CSV table of N, CA and C in Angstrom, one decimal:
chain,number,residue,atom,x,y,z
A,1,THR,N,59.7,-16.8,32.8
A,1,THR,CA,58.7,-16.8,31.7
A,1,THR,C,57.8,-15.6,31.9
A,2,SER,N,57.6,-14.9,30.8
A,2,SER,CA,56.8,-13.7,30.9
A,2,SER,C,55.3,-14.1,30.7
A,3,LEU,N,54.4,-13.2,31.2
A,3,LEU,CA,53.0,-13.4,31.1
A,3,LEU,C,52.6,-13.1,29.6
A,4,PRO,N,51.6,-13.8,29.1
A,4,PRO,CA,50.7,-14.8,29.8
A,4,PRO,C,51.2,-16.2,29.8
A,5,SER,N,52.4,-16.4,30.3
A,5,SER,CA,53.1,-17.6,30.5
A,5,SER,C,53.2,-18.4,29.2
A,6,HIS,N,52.6,-19.6,29.2
A,6,HIS,CA,52.8,-20.5,28.0
A,6,HIS,C,51.6,-20.2,27.0
A,7,LEU,N,50.9,-19.1,27.1
A,7,LEU,CA,49.8,-18.8,26.2
A,7,LEU,C,50.1,-17.6,25.3
A,8,THR,N,51.4,-17.2,25.2
A,8,THR,CA,51.7,-16.1,24.4
A,8,THR,C,51.3,-16.3,23.0
A,9,ASN,N,51.5,-17.5,22.4
A,9,ASN,CA,51.1,-17.7,21.0
A,9,ASN,C,49.6,-17.7,20.8
A,10,VAL,N,48.8,-18.1,21.9
A,10,VAL,CA,47.4,-18.1,21.8
A,10,VAL,C,46.9,-16.6,21.8
A,11,PHE,N,47.3,-15.8,22.7
A,11,PHE,CA,46.8,-14.4,22.9
A,11,PHE,C,47.6,-13.4,22.0
A,12,GLY,N,48.7,-13.8,21.5
A,12,GLY,CA,49.5,-12.9,20.6
A,12,GLY,C,50.0,-11.7,21.3
A,13,VAL,N,50.2,-11.7,22.6
A,13,VAL,CA,50.7,-10.6,23.4
A,13,VAL,C,51.7,-11.1,24.5
A,14,THR,N,52.5,-10.1,25.0
A,14,THR,CA,53.1,-10.3,26.2
A,14,THR,C,52.6,-9.2,27.1
A,15,VAL,N,52.7,-9.4,28.4
A,15,VAL,CA,52.3,-8.4,29.4
A,15,VAL,C,53.6,-7.7,29.8
A,16,SER,N,53.6,-6.4,29.5
A,16,SER,CA,54.7,-5.5,29.8
A,16,SER,C,54.8,-5.1,31.3
A,17,GLU,N,53.6,-4.9,31.8
A,17,GLU,CA,53.5,-4.4,33.2
A,17,GLU,C,52.2,-4.7,33.8
A,18,VAL,N,52.2,-5.1,35.1
A,18,VAL,CA,51.0,-5.4,35.9
A,18,VAL,C,51.0,-4.5,37.1
A,19,GLU,N,49.8,-3.9,37.4
A,19,GLU,CA,49.7,-3.1,38.6
A,19,GLU,C,48.3,-3.0,39.1
A,20,PRO,N,48.1,-2.8,40.4
A,20,PRO,CA,46.7,-2.6,40.8
A,20,PRO,C,46.2,-1.2,40.4
A,21,VAL,N,44.9,-1.1,40.4
A,21,VAL,CA,44.3,0.2,40.1
A,21,VAL,C,43.5,0.7,41.3
A,22,PHE,N,43.8,1.9,41.7
A,22,PHE,CA,43.1,2.5,42.9
A,22,PHE,C,42.2,3.6,42.4
A,23,ASP,N,41.3,4.1,43.2
A,23,ASP,CA,40.5,5.2,42.8
A,23,ASP,C,41.3,6.4,42.2
A,24,SER,N,42.5,6.6,42.8
A,24,SER,CA,43.3,7.7,42.4
A,24,SER,C,44.1,7.4,41.1
A,25,SER,N,44.1,6.2,40.7
A,25,SER,CA,45.0,5.8,39.5
A,25,SER,C,44.2,5.3,38.3
A,26,ARG,N,42.9,5.5,38.3
A,26,ARG,CA,42.1,5.0,37.2
A,26,ARG,C,42.4,5.7,35.9
A,27,ALA,N,42.3,5.0,34.8
A,27,ALA,CA,42.6,5.6,33.5
A,27,ALA,C,41.3,5.5,32.7
A,28,LYS,N,41.2,6.3,31.7
A,28,LYS,CA,40.1,6.2,30.7
A,28,LYS,C,40.5,5.2,29.7
A,29,ILE,N,39.6,4.3,29.4
A,29,ILE,CA,39.8,3.2,28.4
A,29,ILE,C,38.8,3.4,27.3
A,30,VAL,N,39.3,3.2,26.1
A,30,VAL,CA,38.5,3.1,24.9
A,30,VAL,C,38.5,1.7,24.3
A,31,ILE,N,37.3,1.1,24.1
A,31,ILE,CA,37.2,-0.2,23.5
A,31,ILE,C,36.5,0.0,22.2
A,32,GLU,N,37.2,-0.4,21.1
A,32,GLU,CA,36.7,-0.3,19.8
A,32,GLU,C,36.1,-1.6,19.3
A,33,THR,N,34.8,-1.6,19.1
A,33,THR,CA,34.1,-2.7,18.6
A,33,THR,C,33.8,-2.5,17.1
A,34,LYS,N,33.2,-3.4,16.5
A,34,LYS,CA,32.9,-3.2,15.0
A,34,LYS,C,31.9,-2.1,14.8
A,35,ASN,N,31.0,-1.9,15.8
A,35,ASN,CA,29.9,-1.0,15.6
A,35,ASN,C,30.0,0.3,16.5
A,36,SER,N,31.0,0.3,17.4
A,36,SER,CA,31.0,1.5,18.3
A,36,SER,C,32.3,1.6,19.0
A,37,LYS,N,32.5,2.8,19.7
A,37,LYS,CA,33.6,3.0,20.6
A,37,LYS,C,33.0,3.1,22.0
A,38,ILE,N,33.4,2.2,22.9
A,38,ILE,CA,33.0,2.2,24.3
A,38,ILE,C,34.0,3.0,25.1
A,39,LYS,N,33.5,4.0,25.8
A,39,LYS,CA,34.4,4.7,26.7
A,39,LYS,C,34.1,4.4,28.1
A,40,THR,N,35.1,4.1,28.9
A,40,THR,CA,34.9,3.6,30.3
A,40,THR,C,36.1,4.0,31.1
A,41,LEU,N,36.1,3.6,32.3
A,41,LEU,CA,37.3,3.7,33.2
A,41,LEU,C,37.8,2.3,33.6
A,42,ASN,N,39.0,2.1,34.0
A,42,ASN,CA,39.5,0.8,34.4
A,42,ASN,C,39.4,0.7,35.9
A,43,TYR,N,39.2,-0.6,36.4
A,43,TYR,CA,39.1,-0.9,37.8
A,43,TYR,C,40.0,-2.0,38.2
A,44,HIS,N,40.3,-2.1,39.4
A,44,HIS,CA,41.0,-3.3,40.0
A,44,HIS,C,42.4,-3.5,39.6
A,45,TRP,N,42.7,-3.7,38.4
A,45,TRP,CA,44.1,-4.0,37.9
A,45,TRP,C,44.3,-3.6,36.5
A,46,ILE,N,45.5,-3.5,36.1
A,46,ILE,CA,45.8,-3.3,34.7
A,46,ILE,C,47.0,-4.1,34.2
A,47,ASP,N,46.8,-4.8,33.1
A,47,ASP,CA,47.9,-5.5,32.4
A,47,ASP,C,48.2,-4.6,31.2
A,48,GLU,N,49.3,-4.0,31.1
A,48,GLU,CA,49.7,-3.3,29.9
A,48,GLU,C,50.3,-4.3,29.0
A,49,LEU,N,49.7,-4.4,27.8
A,49,LEU,CA,50.0,-5.4,26.8
A,49,LEU,C,50.8,-4.9,25.7
A,50,SER,N,51.8,-5.8,25.3
A,50,SER,CA,52.6,-5.6,24.1
A,50,SER,C,52.2,-6.6,23.0
A,51,PRO,N,51.4,-6.1,22.0
A,51,PRO,CA,50.9,-7.0,21.0
A,51,PRO,C,52.1,-7.6,20.1
A,52,ILE,N,52.0,-8.9,19.8
A,52,ILE,CA,52.9,-9.5,18.9
A,52,ILE,C,52.2,-9.7,17.6
A,53,SER,N,51.1,-10.5,17.7
A,53,SER,CA,50.3,-10.8,16.5
A,53,SER,C,48.9,-10.3,16.7
A,54,ALA,N,48.6,-9.9,17.9
A,54,ALA,CA,47.2,-9.5,18.3
A,54,ALA,C,46.9,-8.1,17.8
A,55,GLU,N,45.6,-7.8,17.6
A,55,GLU,CA,45.1,-6.5,17.3
A,55,GLU,C,44.6,-5.8,18.6
A,56,THR,N,44.9,-4.6,18.8
A,56,THR,CA,44.5,-3.9,20.0
A,56,THR,C,43.0,-3.4,19.7
A,57,ILE,N,42.1,-3.8,20.7
A,57,ILE,CA,40.8,-3.3,20.6
A,57,ILE,C,40.4,-2.5,21.8
A,58,GLY,N,41.3,-2.4,22.8
A,58,GLY,CA,41.0,-1.6,24.0
A,58,GLY,C,42.4,-0.9,24.4
A,59,TYR,N,42.3,0.4,24.6
A,59,TYR,CA,43.6,1.1,24.9
A,59,TYR,C,43.3,2.2,25.9
A,60,ILE,N,44.3,2.7,26.5
A,60,ILE,CA,44.2,3.8,27.5
A,60,ILE,C,44.2,5.1,26.7
A,61,SER,N,43.3,6.0,27.0
A,61,SER,CA,43.2,7.2,26.3
A,61,SER,C,43.7,8.5,27.1
A,62,ASP,N,44.2,8.2,28.3
A,62,ASP,CA,44.8,9.4,29.0
A,62,ASP,C,45.9,8.8,29.9
A,63,THR,N,46.5,9.6,30.7
A,63,THR,CA,47.6,9.3,31.6
A,63,THR,C,48.9,9.0,30.8
A,64,TYR,N,49.9,8.8,31.5
A,64,TYR,CA,51.2,8.5,30.9
A,64,TYR,C,51.2,7.3,30.0
A,65,ARG,N,50.2,6.4,30.2
A,65,ARG,CA,50.1,5.2,29.4
A,65,ARG,C,49.2,5.4,28.1
A,66,LYS,N,48.9,6.6,27.8
A,66,LYS,CA,48.0,6.9,26.6
A,66,LYS,C,48.5,6.1,25.4
A,67,GLY,N,47.5,5.4,24.8
A,67,GLY,CA,47.7,4.6,23.6
A,67,GLY,C,48.2,3.2,23.9
A,68,LYS,N,48.5,2.8,25.1
A,68,LYS,CA,48.9,1.5,25.5
A,68,LYS,C,47.7,0.5,25.4
A,69,SER,N,48.0,-0.7,24.9
A,69,SER,CA,47.0,-1.8,24.8
A,69,SER,C,46.6,-2.4,26.2
A,70,VAL,N,45.3,-2.6,26.3
A,70,VAL,CA,44.8,-3.3,27.5
A,70,VAL,C,43.8,-4.4,27.2
A,71,ILE,N,43.3,-4.4,26.0
A,71,ILE,CA,42.4,-5.4,25.5
A,71,ILE,C,42.8,-5.8,24.0
A,72,THR,N,43.0,-7.0,23.7
A,72,THR,CA,43.4,-7.4,22.4
A,72,THR,C,42.6,-8.6,21.9
A,73,LYS,N,42.7,-8.8,20.6
A,73,LYS,CA,42.1,-9.9,19.9
A,73,LYS,C,43.1,-10.5,19.0
A,74,ASN,N,43.3,-11.8,19.1
A,74,ASN,CA,44.3,-12.5,18.3
A,74,ASN,C,43.6,-13.7,17.6
A,75,ILE,N,43.8,-13.8,16.3
A,75,ILE,CA,43.4,-14.9,15.5
A,75,ILE,C,44.3,-16.1,15.8
A,76,TYR,N,43.7,-17.2,16.2
A,76,TYR,CA,44.5,-18.4,16.6
A,76,TYR,C,43.7,-19.6,16.2
A,77,GLY,N,44.4,-20.4,15.4
A,77,GLY,CA,43.8,-21.7,14.9
A,77,GLY,C,42.5,-21.3,14.1
A,78,LYS,N,41.4,-21.9,14.5
A,78,LYS,CA,40.1,-21.7,13.8
A,78,LYS,C,39.3,-20.6,14.5
A,79,GLY,N,39.8,-20.0,15.5
A,79,GLY,CA,39.1,-19.0,16.3
A,79,GLY,C,39.9,-17.8,16.6
A,80,CYS,N,39.5,-17.2,17.7
A,80,CYS,CA,40.3,-16.0,18.2
A,80,CYS,C,40.3,-16.0,19.7
A,81,ALA,N,41.3,-15.4,20.3
A,81,ALA,CA,41.5,-15.3,21.7
A,81,ALA,C,41.5,-13.8,22.1
A,82,TYR,N,40.7,-13.5,23.1
A,82,TYR,CA,40.7,-12.1,23.6
A,82,TYR,C,41.4,-12.0,24.9
A,83,TYR,N,42.3,-11.1,25.1
A,83,TYR,CA,43.0,-10.8,26.3
A,83,TYR,C,42.4,-9.5,26.9
A,84,ILE,N,41.8,-9.7,28.0
A,84,ILE,CA,41.2,-8.5,28.7
A,84,ILE,C,42.1,-8.2,29.9
A,85,GLY,N,42.9,-7.2,29.8
A,85,GLY,CA,43.9,-6.8,30.7
A,85,GLY,C,43.5,-5.8,31.7
A,86,THR,N,42.3,-5.6,31.9
A,86,THR,CA,41.8,-4.7,32.9
A,86,THR,C,40.3,-4.9,33.1
A,87,MET,N,39.7,-4.3,34.1
A,87,MET,CA,38.3,-4.5,34.4
A,87,MET,C,37.6,-3.2,34.1
A,88,PRO,N,36.8,-3.2,33.0
A,88,PRO,CA,36.0,-2.0,32.8
A,88,PRO,C,34.7,-2.1,33.6
A,89,ASP,N,33.9,-1.0,33.6
A,89,ASP,CA,32.6,-1.1,34.3
A,89,ASP,C,31.7,-2.2,33.7
A,90,ALA,N,30.7,-2.6,34.5
A,90,ALA,CA,29.9,-3.7,34.1
A,90,ALA,C,29.2,-3.5,32.8
A,91,ASN,N,28.6,-2.3,32.5
A,91,ASN,CA,28.0,-2.1,31.3
A,91,ASN,C,28.9,-2.1,30.1
A,92,SER,N,30.1,-1.6,30.2
A,92,SER,CA,31.1,-1.7,29.1
A,92,SER,C,31.5,-3.1,28.9
A,93,LEU,N,31.7,-3.9,30.0
A,93,LEU,CA,32.1,-5.3,29.8
A,93,LEU,C,31.0,-6.1,29.1
A,94,SER,N,29.8,-5.8,29.5
A,94,SER,CA,28.7,-6.5,28.8
A,94,SER,C,28.6,-6.1,27.3
A,95,ALA,N,28.8,-4.9,27.0
A,95,ALA,CA,28.8,-4.5,25.6
A,95,ALA,C,29.9,-5.1,24.8
A,96,LEU,N,31.1,-5.3,25.4
A,96,LEU,CA,32.2,-6.0,24.8
A,96,LEU,C,31.9,-7.4,24.6
A,97,PHE,N,31.3,-8.1,25.6
A,97,PHE,CA,31.0,-9.5,25.5
A,97,PHE,C,29.9,-9.7,24.4
A,98,LYS,N,28.9,-8.8,24.4
A,98,LYS,CA,27.8,-8.9,23.4
A,98,LYS,C,28.4,-8.8,22.0
A,99,ASN,N,29.4,-7.9,21.8
A,99,ASN,CA,30.0,-7.7,20.5
A,99,ASN,C,30.8,-9.0,20.1
A,100,ILE,N,31.5,-9.5,21.1
A,100,ILE,CA,32.2,-10.8,20.8
A,100,ILE,C,31.3,-11.9,20.4
A,101,ILE,N,30.2,-12.1,21.2
A,101,ILE,CA,29.2,-13.1,20.9
A,101,ILE,C,28.6,-13.0,19.5
A,102,GLU,N,28.3,-11.7,19.1
A,102,GLU,CA,27.7,-11.5,17.8
A,102,GLU,C,28.6,-11.9,16.6
A,103,HIS,N,29.9,-12.0,16.9
A,103,HIS,CA,30.9,-12.3,15.8
A,103,HIS,C,31.4,-13.7,15.8
A,104,ILE,N,30.9,-14.5,16.7
A,104,ILE,CA,31.4,-15.9,16.8
A,104,ILE,C,30.1,-16.8,16.8
A,105,ASP,N,30.3,-18.0,16.7
A,105,ASP,CA,29.2,-19.0,16.7
A,105,ASP,C,28.8,-19.3,18.1
A,106,ALA,N,28.2,-18.4,18.8
A,106,ALA,CA,27.8,-18.5,20.2
A,106,ALA,C,26.4,-17.9,20.4
A,107,SER,N,25.8,-18.2,21.5
A,107,SER,CA,24.5,-17.6,21.7
A,107,SER,C,24.5,-17.1,23.2
A,108,VAL,N,23.6,-16.1,23.4
A,108,VAL,CA,23.4,-15.6,24.8
A,108,VAL,C,22.3,-16.5,25.4
A,109,CYS,N,22.2,-16.4,26.7
A,109,CYS,CA,21.2,-17.1,27.4
A,109,CYS,C,19.8,-16.6,27.0
A,110,PRO,N,18.9,-17.5,26.7
A,110,PRO,CA,17.6,-17.0,26.2
A,110,PRO,C,16.7,-16.4,27.2
A,111,PHE,N,17.1,-16.3,28.4
A,111,PHE,CA,16.3,-15.6,29.5
A,111,PHE,C,17.2,-14.8,30.4
A,112,ASN,N,16.7,-13.8,31.1
A,112,ASN,CA,17.5,-13.0,31.9
A,112,ASN,C,17.8,-13.7,33.2
A,113,ILE,N,19.1,-13.5,33.6
A,113,ILE,CA,19.5,-14.2,34.9
A,113,ILE,C,19.8,-13.1,35.9
A,114,PRO,N,19.2,-13.2,37.1
A,114,PRO,CA,19.5,-12.2,38.1
A,114,PRO,C,20.9,-12.3,38.6
A,115,ASN,N,21.4,-11.2,39.2
A,115,ASN,CA,22.7,-11.1,39.8
A,115,ASN,C,22.9,-12.3,40.8
A,116,GLY,N,24.0,-12.9,40.8
A,116,GLY,CA,24.3,-14.0,41.8
A,116,GLY,C,23.9,-15.3,41.2
A,117,CYS,N,23.3,-15.4,40.1
A,117,CYS,CA,22.9,-16.7,39.5
A,117,CYS,C,23.8,-16.9,38.2
A,118,SER,N,23.9,-18.2,37.9
A,118,SER,CA,24.7,-18.6,36.7
A,118,SER,C,24.0,-19.7,35.9
A,119,VAL,N,24.2,-19.7,34.6
A,119,VAL,CA,23.6,-20.7,33.8
A,119,VAL,C,24.7,-21.4,33.0
A,120,VAL,N,24.5,-22.7,32.9
A,120,VAL,CA,25.4,-23.6,32.0
A,120,VAL,C,24.5,-24.3,31.0
A,121,LYS,N,24.8,-24.2,29.8
A,121,LYS,CA,24.0,-24.8,28.7
A,121,LYS,C,24.8,-26.1,28.3
A,122,ARG,N,24.0,-27.2,28.2
A,122,ARG,CA,24.6,-28.5,27.7
A,122,ARG,C,23.7,-29.0,26.6
A,123,ILE,N,24.3,-29.6,25.6
A,123,ILE,CA,23.6,-30.1,24.5
A,123,ILE,C,23.9,-31.6,24.3
A,124,SER,N,22.8,-32.4,24.3
A,124,SER,CA,23.0,-33.8,24.1
A,124,SER,C,22.7,-34.1,22.6
A,125,ALA,N,22.6,-35.3,22.2
A,125,ALA,CA,22.3,-35.6,20.8
A,125,ALA,C,21.1,-34.8,20.2
A,126,ASP,N,20.0,-34.8,21.0
A,126,ASP,CA,18.8,-34.1,20.5
A,126,ASP,C,18.1,-33.2,21.5
A,127,LYS,N,18.8,-32.9,22.6
A,127,LYS,CA,18.1,-32.1,23.6
A,127,LYS,C,19.1,-31.0,24.1
A,128,VAL,N,18.5,-29.9,24.6
A,128,VAL,CA,19.2,-28.8,25.1
A,128,VAL,C,18.8,-28.7,26.6
A,129,PHE,N,19.8,-28.6,27.5
A,129,PHE,CA,19.5,-28.4,28.9
A,129,PHE,C,20.2,-27.2,29.4
A,130,TYR,N,19.5,-26.5,30.4
A,130,TYR,CA,20.1,-25.4,31.1
A,130,TYR,C,20.2,-25.7,32.6
A,131,PHE,N,21.3,-25.6,33.1
A,131,PHE,CA,21.5,-25.8,34.6
A,131,PHE,C,21.6,-24.4,35.2
A,132,ILE,N,20.7,-24.0,36.1
A,132,ILE,CA,20.7,-22.7,36.7
A,132,ILE,C,21.1,-22.8,38.1
A,133,PHE,N,22.0,-22.0,38.5
A,133,PHE,CA,22.6,-22.0,39.9
A,133,PHE,C,22.3,-20.7,40.6
A,134,ASN,N,21.9,-20.7,41.8
A,134,ASN,CA,21.7,-19.6,42.6
A,134,ASN,C,22.9,-19.6,43.7
A,135,PHE,N,23.8,-18.7,43.5
A,135,PHE,CA,25.0,-18.6,44.4
A,135,PHE,C,24.8,-17.6,45.5
A,136,THR,N,23.6,-17.2,45.8
A,136,THR,CA,23.4,-16.2,46.8
A,136,THR,C,22.6,-16.8,48.0
A,137,ASN,N,22.5,-16.0,49.1
A,137,ASN,CA,21.7,-16.4,50.2
A,137,ASN,C,20.3,-15.8,50.2
A,138,SER,N,19.8,-15.5,49.0
A,138,SER,CA,18.4,-15.0,48.9
A,138,SER,C,17.7,-15.7,47.7
A,139,LYS,N,16.4,-15.8,47.8
A,139,LYS,CA,15.6,-16.4,46.8
A,139,LYS,C,15.6,-15.6,45.5
A,140,LYS,N,15.6,-16.2,44.4
A,140,LYS,CA,15.7,-15.5,43.1
A,140,LYS,C,14.5,-16.0,42.2
A,141,GLU,N,13.8,-15.1,41.6
A,141,GLU,CA,12.8,-15.5,40.6
A,141,GLU,C,13.3,-15.2,39.2
A,142,ILE,N,13.1,-16.2,38.3
A,142,ILE,CA,13.6,-16.1,37.0
A,142,ILE,C,12.4,-16.3,36.0
A,143,ASN,N,12.2,-15.2,35.2
A,143,ASN,CA,11.2,-15.3,34.2
A,143,ASN,C,11.8,-15.9,32.9
A,144,LEU,N,11.4,-17.1,32.5
A,144,LEU,CA,12.0,-17.8,31.5
A,144,LEU,C,11.6,-17.4,30.1
A,145,ILE,N,10.7,-16.5,29.9
A,145,ILE,CA,10.1,-16.0,28.6
A,145,ILE,C,9.4,-17.1,27.9
A,146,ASN,N,10.2,-18.2,27.5
A,146,ASN,CA,9.6,-19.3,26.8
A,146,ASN,C,9.3,-20.4,27.8
A,147,GLU,N,8.6,-21.4,27.4
A,147,GLU,CA,8.3,-22.6,28.3
A,147,GLU,C,9.4,-23.6,28.2
A,148,TYR,N,9.8,-24.1,29.4
A,148,TYR,CA,10.8,-25.2,29.5
A,148,TYR,C,10.2,-26.3,30.4
A,149,ARG,N,10.8,-27.4,30.4
A,149,ARG,CA,10.4,-28.5,31.2
A,149,ARG,C,11.5,-28.7,32.3
A,150,GLN,N,11.0,-28.7,33.5
A,150,GLN,CA,11.9,-29.0,34.6
A,150,GLN,C,12.3,-30.5,34.5
A,151,VAL,N,13.5,-30.9,34.6
A,151,VAL,CA,13.9,-32.3,34.5
A,151,VAL,C,13.3,-33.0,35.7
A,152,PHE,N,12.6,-34.1,35.4
A,152,PHE,CA,11.8,-34.8,36.4
A,152,PHE,C,10.6,-34.0,36.9
A,153,GLY,N,10.1,-33.1,36.1
A,153,GLY,CA,9.0,-32.2,36.5
A,153,GLY,C,8.1,-31.7,35.4
A,154,GLU,N,7.5,-30.6,35.7
A,154,GLU,CA,6.5,-30.0,34.9
A,154,GLU,C,7.0,-28.9,34.0
A,155,LYS,N,6.2,-28.5,33.0
A,155,LYS,CA,6.5,-27.4,32.2
A,155,LYS,C,6.4,-26.1,33.0
A,156,VAL,N,7.3,-25.1,32.8
A,156,VAL,CA,7.3,-23.9,33.5
A,156,VAL,C,7.7,-22.7,32.6
A,157,LYS,N,7.2,-21.5,33.0
A,157,LYS,CA,7.7,-20.3,32.3
A,157,LYS,C,8.4,-19.4,33.3
A,158,TYR,N,8.4,-19.7,34.5
A,158,TYR,CA,9.2,-19.0,35.5
A,158,TYR,C,9.5,-20.0,36.6
A,159,VAL,N,10.6,-19.7,37.3
A,159,VAL,CA,11.1,-20.5,38.4
A,159,VAL,C,11.5,-19.7,39.6
A,160,ASN,N,11.4,-20.2,40.8
A,160,ASN,CA,12.0,-19.6,42.0
A,160,ASN,C,13.1,-20.5,42.5
A,161,LEU,N,14.3,-19.9,42.7
A,161,LEU,CA,15.4,-20.7,43.2
A,161,LEU,C,15.7,-20.2,44.6
A,162,ASN,N,15.6,-21.1,45.5
A,162,ASN,CA,16.0,-20.8,46.9
A,162,ASN,C,17.5,-20.6,47.0
A,163,PRO,N,17.9,-20.0,48.1
A,163,PRO,CA,19.4,-19.8,48.3
A,163,PRO,C,20.2,-21.0,48.1
A,164,TYR,N,21.2,-20.9,47.3
A,164,TYR,CA,22.2,-22.0,47.0
A,164,TYR,C,21.6,-23.2,46.3
A,165,GLU,N,20.4,-23.0,45.7
A,165,GLU,CA,19.7,-24.1,45.0
A,165,GLU,C,20.1,-24.0,43.5
A,166,TYR,N,19.9,-25.2,42.9
A,166,TYR,CA,20.1,-25.2,41.4
A,166,TYR,C,19.0,-26.1,40.8
A,167,LEU,N,18.8,-26.0,39.5
A,167,LEU,CA,17.8,-26.8,38.9
A,167,LEU,C,18.3,-27.0,37.4
A,168,CYS,N,17.6,-28.0,36.8
A,168,CYS,CA,17.9,-28.3,35.4
A,168,CYS,C,16.7,-28.2,34.6
A,169,LEU,N,16.7,-27.4,33.5
A,169,LEU,CA,15.6,-27.2,32.6
A,169,LEU,C,15.9,-27.8,31.2
A,170,GLU,N,14.9,-28.4,30.6
A,170,GLU,CA,15.1,-28.9,29.3
A,170,GLU,C,14.3,-28.0,28.3
A,171,GLU,N,15.0,-27.6,27.2
A,171,GLU,CA,14.3,-26.8,26.2
A,171,GLU,C,13.3,-27.6,25.5
A,172,ILE,N,12.1,-27.0,25.3
A,172,ILE,CA,11.0,-27.8,24.6
A,172,ILE,C,10.5,-27.0,23.4
């Protein structure tokens, strides 16, 4: 079975070739969003993609692979699936994710999260909760911008998370 295994119909691509990326084998990547062209380099690995029904939104702009797809978007069911077949730099990846979020019914976290922390949003019938996890061995301070209620606690506008600690906040 070829990659992406049993998800070919979801992603609308097959993977033609996979290989690691070293400092000496990086390629220039262009990611075309609705509002801009993001130019970056690839890191770590590359999946060269052969689109079937997917639209290419990221491609190699140099080397012998010039023009080959590495990031695609495929309309599937009521949504779309993005296949990211390489790792661009952090700023370019953030810009791509921001563009994707702007065009779907999703929202970004309403406060800034420090490196090494993660947030999961859960919605109940009438309440919104944010679970914040610190996956590092250092204390993290988070400015929440708006006021939240700590579950089983008080209203807060900032929190300190100890190493490997988590907490739950309720939107108020």
